[in-house]
CSV table of C-alpha atoms in Angstrom, one decimal:
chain,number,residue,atom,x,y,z
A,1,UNK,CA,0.0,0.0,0.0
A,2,UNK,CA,1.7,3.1,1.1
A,3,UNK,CA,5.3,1.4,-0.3
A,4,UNK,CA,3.7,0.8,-3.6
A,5,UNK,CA,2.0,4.6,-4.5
A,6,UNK,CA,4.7,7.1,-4.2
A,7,UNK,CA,3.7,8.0,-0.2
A,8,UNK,CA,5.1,7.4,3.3
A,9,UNK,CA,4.0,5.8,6.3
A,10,UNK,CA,3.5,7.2,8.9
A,11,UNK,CA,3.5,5.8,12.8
A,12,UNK,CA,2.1,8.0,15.4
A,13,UNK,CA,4.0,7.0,18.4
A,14,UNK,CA,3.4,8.4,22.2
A,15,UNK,CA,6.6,10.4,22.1
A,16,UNK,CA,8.0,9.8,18.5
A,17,UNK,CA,6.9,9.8,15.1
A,18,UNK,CA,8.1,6.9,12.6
A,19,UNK,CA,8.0,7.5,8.7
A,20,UNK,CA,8.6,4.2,6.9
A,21,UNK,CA,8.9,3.3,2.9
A,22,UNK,CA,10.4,0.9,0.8
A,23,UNK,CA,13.6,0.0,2.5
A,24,UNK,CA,14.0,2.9,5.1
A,25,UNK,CA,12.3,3.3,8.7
A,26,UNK,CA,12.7,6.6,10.1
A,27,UNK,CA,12.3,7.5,14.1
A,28,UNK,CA,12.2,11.1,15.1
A,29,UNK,CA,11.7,11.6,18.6
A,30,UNK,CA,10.4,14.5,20.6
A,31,UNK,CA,12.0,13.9,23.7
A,32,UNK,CA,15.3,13.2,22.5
A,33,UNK,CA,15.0,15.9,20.3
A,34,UNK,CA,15.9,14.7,16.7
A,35,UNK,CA,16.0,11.9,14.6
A,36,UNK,CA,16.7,8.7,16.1
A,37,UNK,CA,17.0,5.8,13.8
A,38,UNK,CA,17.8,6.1,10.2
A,39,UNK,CA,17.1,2.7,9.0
A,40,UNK,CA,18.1,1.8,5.8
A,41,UNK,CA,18.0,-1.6,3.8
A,42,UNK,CA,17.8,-3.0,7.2
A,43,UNK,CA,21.3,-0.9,8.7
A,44,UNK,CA,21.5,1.5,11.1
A,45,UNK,CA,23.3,4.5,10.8
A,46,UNK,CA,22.7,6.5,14.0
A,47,UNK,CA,24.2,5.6,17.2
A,48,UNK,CA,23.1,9.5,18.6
A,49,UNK,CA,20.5,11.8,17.7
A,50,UNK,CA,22.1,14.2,15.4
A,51,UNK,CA,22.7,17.4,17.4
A,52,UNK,CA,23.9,20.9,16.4
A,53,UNK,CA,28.1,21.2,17.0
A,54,UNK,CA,29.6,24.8,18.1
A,55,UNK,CA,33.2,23.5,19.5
A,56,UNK,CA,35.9,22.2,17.2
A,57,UNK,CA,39.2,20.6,19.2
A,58,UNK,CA,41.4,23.2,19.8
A,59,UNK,CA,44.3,23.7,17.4
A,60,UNK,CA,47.9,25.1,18.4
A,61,UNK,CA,46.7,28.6,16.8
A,62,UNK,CA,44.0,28.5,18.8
A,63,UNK,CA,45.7,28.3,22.3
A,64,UNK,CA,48.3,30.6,21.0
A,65,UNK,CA,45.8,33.4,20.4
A,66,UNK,CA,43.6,32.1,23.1
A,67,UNK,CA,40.7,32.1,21.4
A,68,UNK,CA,39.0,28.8,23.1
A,69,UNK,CA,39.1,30.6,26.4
A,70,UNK,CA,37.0,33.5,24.5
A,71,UNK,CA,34.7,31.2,22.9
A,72,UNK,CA,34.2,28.8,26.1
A,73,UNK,CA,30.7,29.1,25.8
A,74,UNK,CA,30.2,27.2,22.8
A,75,UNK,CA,32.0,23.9,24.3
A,76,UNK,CA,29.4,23.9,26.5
A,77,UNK,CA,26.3,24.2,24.4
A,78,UNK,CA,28.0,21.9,21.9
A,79,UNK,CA,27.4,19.0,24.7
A,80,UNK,CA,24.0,20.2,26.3
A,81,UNK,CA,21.8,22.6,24.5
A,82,UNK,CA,18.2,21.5,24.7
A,83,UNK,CA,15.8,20.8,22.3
A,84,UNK,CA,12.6,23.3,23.2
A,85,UNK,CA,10.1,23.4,21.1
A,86,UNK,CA,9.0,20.4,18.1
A,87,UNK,CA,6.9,21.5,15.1
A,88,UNK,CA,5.4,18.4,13.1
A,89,UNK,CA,3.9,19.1,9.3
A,90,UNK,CA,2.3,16.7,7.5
A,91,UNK,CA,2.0,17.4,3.8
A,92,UNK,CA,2.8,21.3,4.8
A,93,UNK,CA,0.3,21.3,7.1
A,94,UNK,CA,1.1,22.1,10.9
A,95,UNK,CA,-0.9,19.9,13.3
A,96,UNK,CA,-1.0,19.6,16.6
A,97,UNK,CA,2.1,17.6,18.2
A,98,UNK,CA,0.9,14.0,18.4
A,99,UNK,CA,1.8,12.9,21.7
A,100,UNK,CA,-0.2,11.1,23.9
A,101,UNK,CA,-2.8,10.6,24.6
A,102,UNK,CA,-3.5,13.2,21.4
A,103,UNK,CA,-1.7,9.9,18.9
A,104,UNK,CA,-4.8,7.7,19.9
A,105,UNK,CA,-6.9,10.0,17.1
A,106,UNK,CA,-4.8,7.7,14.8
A,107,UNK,CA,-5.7,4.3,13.4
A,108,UNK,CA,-2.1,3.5,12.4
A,109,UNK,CA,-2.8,3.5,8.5
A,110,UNK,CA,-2.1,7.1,7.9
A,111,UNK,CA,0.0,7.8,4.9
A,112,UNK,CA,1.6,11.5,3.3
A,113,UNK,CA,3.8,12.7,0.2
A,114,UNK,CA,6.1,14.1,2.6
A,115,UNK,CA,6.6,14.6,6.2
A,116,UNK,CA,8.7,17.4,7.8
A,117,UNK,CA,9.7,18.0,12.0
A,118,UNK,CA,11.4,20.9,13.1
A,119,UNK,CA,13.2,20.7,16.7
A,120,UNK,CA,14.3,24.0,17.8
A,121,UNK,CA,17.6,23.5,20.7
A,122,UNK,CA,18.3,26.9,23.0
A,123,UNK,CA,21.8,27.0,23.6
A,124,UNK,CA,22.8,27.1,26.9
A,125,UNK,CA,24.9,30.3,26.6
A,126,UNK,CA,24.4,33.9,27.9
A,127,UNK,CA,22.6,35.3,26.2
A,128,UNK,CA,20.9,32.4,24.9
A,129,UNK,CA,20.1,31.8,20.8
A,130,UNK,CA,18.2,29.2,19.3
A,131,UNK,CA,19.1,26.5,16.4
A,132,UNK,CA,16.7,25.2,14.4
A,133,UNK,CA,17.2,21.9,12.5
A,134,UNK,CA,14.7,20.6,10.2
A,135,UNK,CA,14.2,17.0,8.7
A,136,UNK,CA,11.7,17.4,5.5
A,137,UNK,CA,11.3,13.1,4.2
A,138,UNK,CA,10.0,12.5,0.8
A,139,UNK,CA,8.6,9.0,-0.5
A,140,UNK,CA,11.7,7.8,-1.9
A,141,UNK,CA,13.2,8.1,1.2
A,142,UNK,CA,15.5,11.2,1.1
A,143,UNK,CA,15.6,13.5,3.9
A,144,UNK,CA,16.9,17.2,3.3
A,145,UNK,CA,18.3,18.6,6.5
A,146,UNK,CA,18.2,22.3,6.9
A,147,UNK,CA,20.1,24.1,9.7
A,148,UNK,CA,19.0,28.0,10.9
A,149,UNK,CA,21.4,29.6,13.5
A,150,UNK,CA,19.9,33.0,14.8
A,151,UNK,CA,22.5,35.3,15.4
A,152,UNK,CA,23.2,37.0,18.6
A,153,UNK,CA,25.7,39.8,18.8
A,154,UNK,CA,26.4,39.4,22.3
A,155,UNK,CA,28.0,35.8,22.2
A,156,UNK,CA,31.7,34.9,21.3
A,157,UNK,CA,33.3,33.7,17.8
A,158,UNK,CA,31.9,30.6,17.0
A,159,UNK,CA,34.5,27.9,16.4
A,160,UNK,CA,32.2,26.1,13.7
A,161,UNK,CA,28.4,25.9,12.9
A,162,UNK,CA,27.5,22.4,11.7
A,163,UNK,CA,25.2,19.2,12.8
A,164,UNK,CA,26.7,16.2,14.8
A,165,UNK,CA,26.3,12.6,13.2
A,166,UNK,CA,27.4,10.0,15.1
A,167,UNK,CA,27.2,6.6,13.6
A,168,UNK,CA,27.3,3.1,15.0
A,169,UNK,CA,30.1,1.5,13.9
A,170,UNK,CA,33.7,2.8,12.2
A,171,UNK,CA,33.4,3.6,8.1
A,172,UNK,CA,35.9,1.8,6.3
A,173,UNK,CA,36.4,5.3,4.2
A,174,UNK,CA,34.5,7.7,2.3
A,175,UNK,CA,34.1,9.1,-1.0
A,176,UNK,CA,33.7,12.6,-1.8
A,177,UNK,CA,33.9,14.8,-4.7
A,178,UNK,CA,35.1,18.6,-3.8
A,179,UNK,CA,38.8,20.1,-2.9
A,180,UNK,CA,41.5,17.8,-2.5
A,181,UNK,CA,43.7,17.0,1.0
A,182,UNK,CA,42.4,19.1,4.0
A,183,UNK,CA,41.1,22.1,4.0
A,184,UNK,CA,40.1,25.3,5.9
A,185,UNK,CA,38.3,28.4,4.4
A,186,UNK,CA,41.9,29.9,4.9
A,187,UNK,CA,43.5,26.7,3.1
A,188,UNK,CA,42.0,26.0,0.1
A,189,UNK,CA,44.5,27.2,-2.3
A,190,UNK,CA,46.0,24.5,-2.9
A,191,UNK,CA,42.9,22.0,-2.8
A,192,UNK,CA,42.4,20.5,-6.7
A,193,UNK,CA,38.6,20.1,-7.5
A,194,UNK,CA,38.3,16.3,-7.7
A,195,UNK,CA,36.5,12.9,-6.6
A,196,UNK,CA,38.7,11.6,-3.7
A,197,UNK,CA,38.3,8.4,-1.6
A,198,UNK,CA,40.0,8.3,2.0
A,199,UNK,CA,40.3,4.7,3.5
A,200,UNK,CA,39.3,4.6,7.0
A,201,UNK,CA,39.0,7.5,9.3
A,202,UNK,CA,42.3,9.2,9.6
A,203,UNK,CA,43.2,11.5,12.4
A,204,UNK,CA,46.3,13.9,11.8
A,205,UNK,CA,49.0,13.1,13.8
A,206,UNK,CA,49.9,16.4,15.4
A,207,UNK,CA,51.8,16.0,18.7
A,208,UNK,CA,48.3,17.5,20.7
A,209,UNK,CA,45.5,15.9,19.1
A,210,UNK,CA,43.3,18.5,17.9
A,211,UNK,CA,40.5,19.7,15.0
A,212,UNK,CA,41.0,18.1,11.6
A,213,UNK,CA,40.2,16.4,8.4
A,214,UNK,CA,37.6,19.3,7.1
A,215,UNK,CA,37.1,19.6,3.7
A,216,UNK,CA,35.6,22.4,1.9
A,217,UNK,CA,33.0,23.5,-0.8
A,218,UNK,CA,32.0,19.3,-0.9
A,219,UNK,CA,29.1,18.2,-3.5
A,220,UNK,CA,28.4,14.9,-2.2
A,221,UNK,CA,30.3,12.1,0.0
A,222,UNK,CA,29.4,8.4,0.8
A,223,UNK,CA,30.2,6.9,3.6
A,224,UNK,CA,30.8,2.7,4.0
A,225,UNK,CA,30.5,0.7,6.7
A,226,UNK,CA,31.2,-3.0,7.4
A,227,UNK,CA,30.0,-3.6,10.4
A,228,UNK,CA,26.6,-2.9,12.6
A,229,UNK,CA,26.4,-3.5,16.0
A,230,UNK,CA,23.4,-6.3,15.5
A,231,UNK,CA,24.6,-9.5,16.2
A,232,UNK,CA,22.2,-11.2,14.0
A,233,UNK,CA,23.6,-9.2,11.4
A,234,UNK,CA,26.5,-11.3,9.3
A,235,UNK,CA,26.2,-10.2,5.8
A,236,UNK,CA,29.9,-9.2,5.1
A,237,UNK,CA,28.5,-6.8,2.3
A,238,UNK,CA,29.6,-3.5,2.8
A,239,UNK,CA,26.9,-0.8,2.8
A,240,UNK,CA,26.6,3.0,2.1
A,241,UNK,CA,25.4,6.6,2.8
A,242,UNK,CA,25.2,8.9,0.1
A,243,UNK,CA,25.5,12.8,1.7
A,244,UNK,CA,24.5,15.7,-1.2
A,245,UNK,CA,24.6,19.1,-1.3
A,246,UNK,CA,21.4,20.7,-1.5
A,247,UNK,CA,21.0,24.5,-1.7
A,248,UNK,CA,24.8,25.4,-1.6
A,249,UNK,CA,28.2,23.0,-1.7
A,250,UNK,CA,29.0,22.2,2.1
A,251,UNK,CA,31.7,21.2,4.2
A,252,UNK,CA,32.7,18.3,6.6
A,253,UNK,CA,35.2,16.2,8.5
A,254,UNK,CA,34.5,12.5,9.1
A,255,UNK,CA,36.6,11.1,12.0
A,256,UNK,CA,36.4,8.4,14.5
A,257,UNK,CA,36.3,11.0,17.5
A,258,UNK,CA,33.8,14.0,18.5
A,259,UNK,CA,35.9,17.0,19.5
A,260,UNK,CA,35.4,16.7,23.0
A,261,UNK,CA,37.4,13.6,22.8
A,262,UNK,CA,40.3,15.4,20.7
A,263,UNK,CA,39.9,18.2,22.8
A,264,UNK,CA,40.7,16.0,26.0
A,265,UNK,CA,43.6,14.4,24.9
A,266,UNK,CA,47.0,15.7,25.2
A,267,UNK,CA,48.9,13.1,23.1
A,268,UNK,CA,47.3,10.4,20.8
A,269,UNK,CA,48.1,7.2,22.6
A,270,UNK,CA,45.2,8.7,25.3
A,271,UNK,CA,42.6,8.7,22.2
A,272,UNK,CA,40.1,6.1,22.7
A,273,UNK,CA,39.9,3.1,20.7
A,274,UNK,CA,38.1,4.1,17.5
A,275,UNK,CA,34.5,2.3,17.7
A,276,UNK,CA,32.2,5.1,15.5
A,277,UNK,CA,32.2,7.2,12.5
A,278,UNK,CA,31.5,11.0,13.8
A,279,UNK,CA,30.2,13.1,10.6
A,280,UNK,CA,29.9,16.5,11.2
A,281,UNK,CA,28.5,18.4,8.4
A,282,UNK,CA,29.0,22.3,8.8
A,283,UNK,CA,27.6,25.4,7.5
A,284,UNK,CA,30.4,27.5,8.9
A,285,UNK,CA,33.7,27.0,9.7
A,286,UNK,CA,36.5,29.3,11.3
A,287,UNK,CA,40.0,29.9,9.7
A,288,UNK,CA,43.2,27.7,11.3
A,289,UNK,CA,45.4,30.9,10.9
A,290,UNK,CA,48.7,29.9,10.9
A,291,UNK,CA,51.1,33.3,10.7
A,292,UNK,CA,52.5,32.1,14.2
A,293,UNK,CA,51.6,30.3,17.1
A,294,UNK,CA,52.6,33.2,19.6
A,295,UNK,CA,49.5,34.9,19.7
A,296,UNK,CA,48.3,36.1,15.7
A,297,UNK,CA,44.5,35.4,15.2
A,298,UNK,CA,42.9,34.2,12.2
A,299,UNK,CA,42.2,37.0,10.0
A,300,UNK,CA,39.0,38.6,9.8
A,301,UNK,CA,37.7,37.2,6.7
A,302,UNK,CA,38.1,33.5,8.2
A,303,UNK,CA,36.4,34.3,11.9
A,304,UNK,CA,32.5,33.5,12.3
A,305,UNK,CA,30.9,36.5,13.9
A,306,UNK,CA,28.2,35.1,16.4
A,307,UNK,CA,25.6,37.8,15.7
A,308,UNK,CA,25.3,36.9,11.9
A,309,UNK,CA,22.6,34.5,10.8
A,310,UNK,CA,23.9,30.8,9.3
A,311,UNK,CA,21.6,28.9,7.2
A,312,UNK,CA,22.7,25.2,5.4
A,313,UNK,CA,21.1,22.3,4.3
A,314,UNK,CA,22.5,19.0,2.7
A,315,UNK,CA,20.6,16.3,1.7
A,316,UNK,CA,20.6,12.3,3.2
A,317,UNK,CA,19.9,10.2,0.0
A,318,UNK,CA,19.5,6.1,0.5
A,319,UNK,CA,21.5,4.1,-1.1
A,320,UNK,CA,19.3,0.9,-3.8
């Protein structure tokens, strides 16, 4: 029925709502703020809801200039800004959030062309701002992802502006087509437009971990994996994500590690043992700098001023 004529299904949970078609189940929760399972062809892809991201690990520029101990702020509402409101339309429509007892209406046969939830997280800063990231599905299963940060000029620099993926298991490598190498929106000179495959998840071997492996102005990028975390699961096929740009090119870093983890590591032997792939796509990203360690900032045209408002959106597109 609802596989077979170009619409979705949709479940009408107490505190969740599921969107299911041919091959993909979809969970998007309101309590936990986001979307919870992205099940495709049977694989899950999400070990955390995706969240908004505001820190980057802090690079030998940065504690040179000291800018993390300027931006502070955002380390904290990177790990525990709250989702605060949910808005739920079903083929454009707003309705009524659908929690219980409210979901009973529902006979559990409902179908729609397209689905779209809109969780809006207040950072935890003073002053506060808001994020807004929306999740619009279509029948074939794609989800475009659109990000709104509204600027506030009383905040810090922002390190970064992106949304946190964090997946189950480590990607054996990606694919991408966009600059070659690394690169910063103050190093990018010398990136060749290309497609590119990286095996595994490298991390840069500076001698203090810290933020790497962004890559600019991207058009799309796949991600495999070889491994799930269901033990019932032993098809040795490998499996893929397809990631493509949507309004605008975008950028991102694929690592094994969230920059918290960087950021609390002084050397690399005290990384954890890689166990996920951390995608974080981003809207904005600040410069590395580079003119010296001893106390040089990035220059003007590479900082992101916290009072300006950042809009991006990508698009998740299931792999057949």
């Amino acid at each position: 029925m609802a596989y077979t004529n170009n619409q979705l299904k949709l479940v009408y949970g107490d505190g969740s709502l599921g969107v299911q078609g041919h091959g993909f189940r979809y969970l998007f929760s309101y309590e936990r703020g986001g979307l919870e399972s992205l099940n495709i062809n049977g694989k899950e892809w999400l070990y955390r809801v995706p969240q908004p991201t505001f820190w980057r690990a802090t690079t030998d520029n940065d504690r040179g200039n000291g800018f993390s101990r300027k931006s502070a702020q955002w380390l904290a509402a990177d790990q525990f800004s709250a989702c605060t409101k949910v808005t739920v339309k079903i083929d454009g429509q707003v309705i009524e959030l659908p929690i219980a007892p409210l979901n009973n209406r529902y006979t559990g046969a409902e179908t729609a062309a397209t689905a779209e939830i809109d969780f809006e997280f207040t950072t935890n800063t003073l002053p506060t701002t808001t994020v807004h990231v929306n999740y619009l599905v279509s029948p074939n299963g794609a989800i475009k992802i659109a990000v709104h940060y509204l600027g506030q000029a009383d905040l810090p620099e922002l390190p970064v502006l992106g949304l946190r993926l964090v997946m189950p298991t480590s990607a054996t490598g990606f694919t991408y087509q966009g600059l070659s190498g690394e690169t910063y929106p103050d190093r990018m000179a010398g990136g060749i437009p290309g497609t590119y495959h990286i095996k595994g998840l490298p991390v840069t071997p500076y001698l203090v971990p810290q933020d790497c492996g962004m890559h600019m102005q991207t058009q799309w990028l796949k991600i495999t994996r070889a491994s799930t975390q269901n033990n019932a699961d032993n098809d040795p096929v490998p499996f893929s994500l397809t990631i493509q740009a949507a309004s605008q090119a975008f950028n991102f870093s694929c690592l094994p590690y969230t920059a918290e983890e960087l950021e609390n590591a002084t050397h690399h032997e005290e990384l954890p043992l890689p166990r996920r792939t951390v995608l974080c796509i981003a809207g904005a990203v600040r410069g590395v700098g580079g003119i010296d360690s001893w106390g040089a900032d990035v220059e003007s045209d590479y900082q992101i001023s916290a009072a300006q408002n950042i809009d991006f959106d990508f698009t998740i597109v299931p792999e057949r």
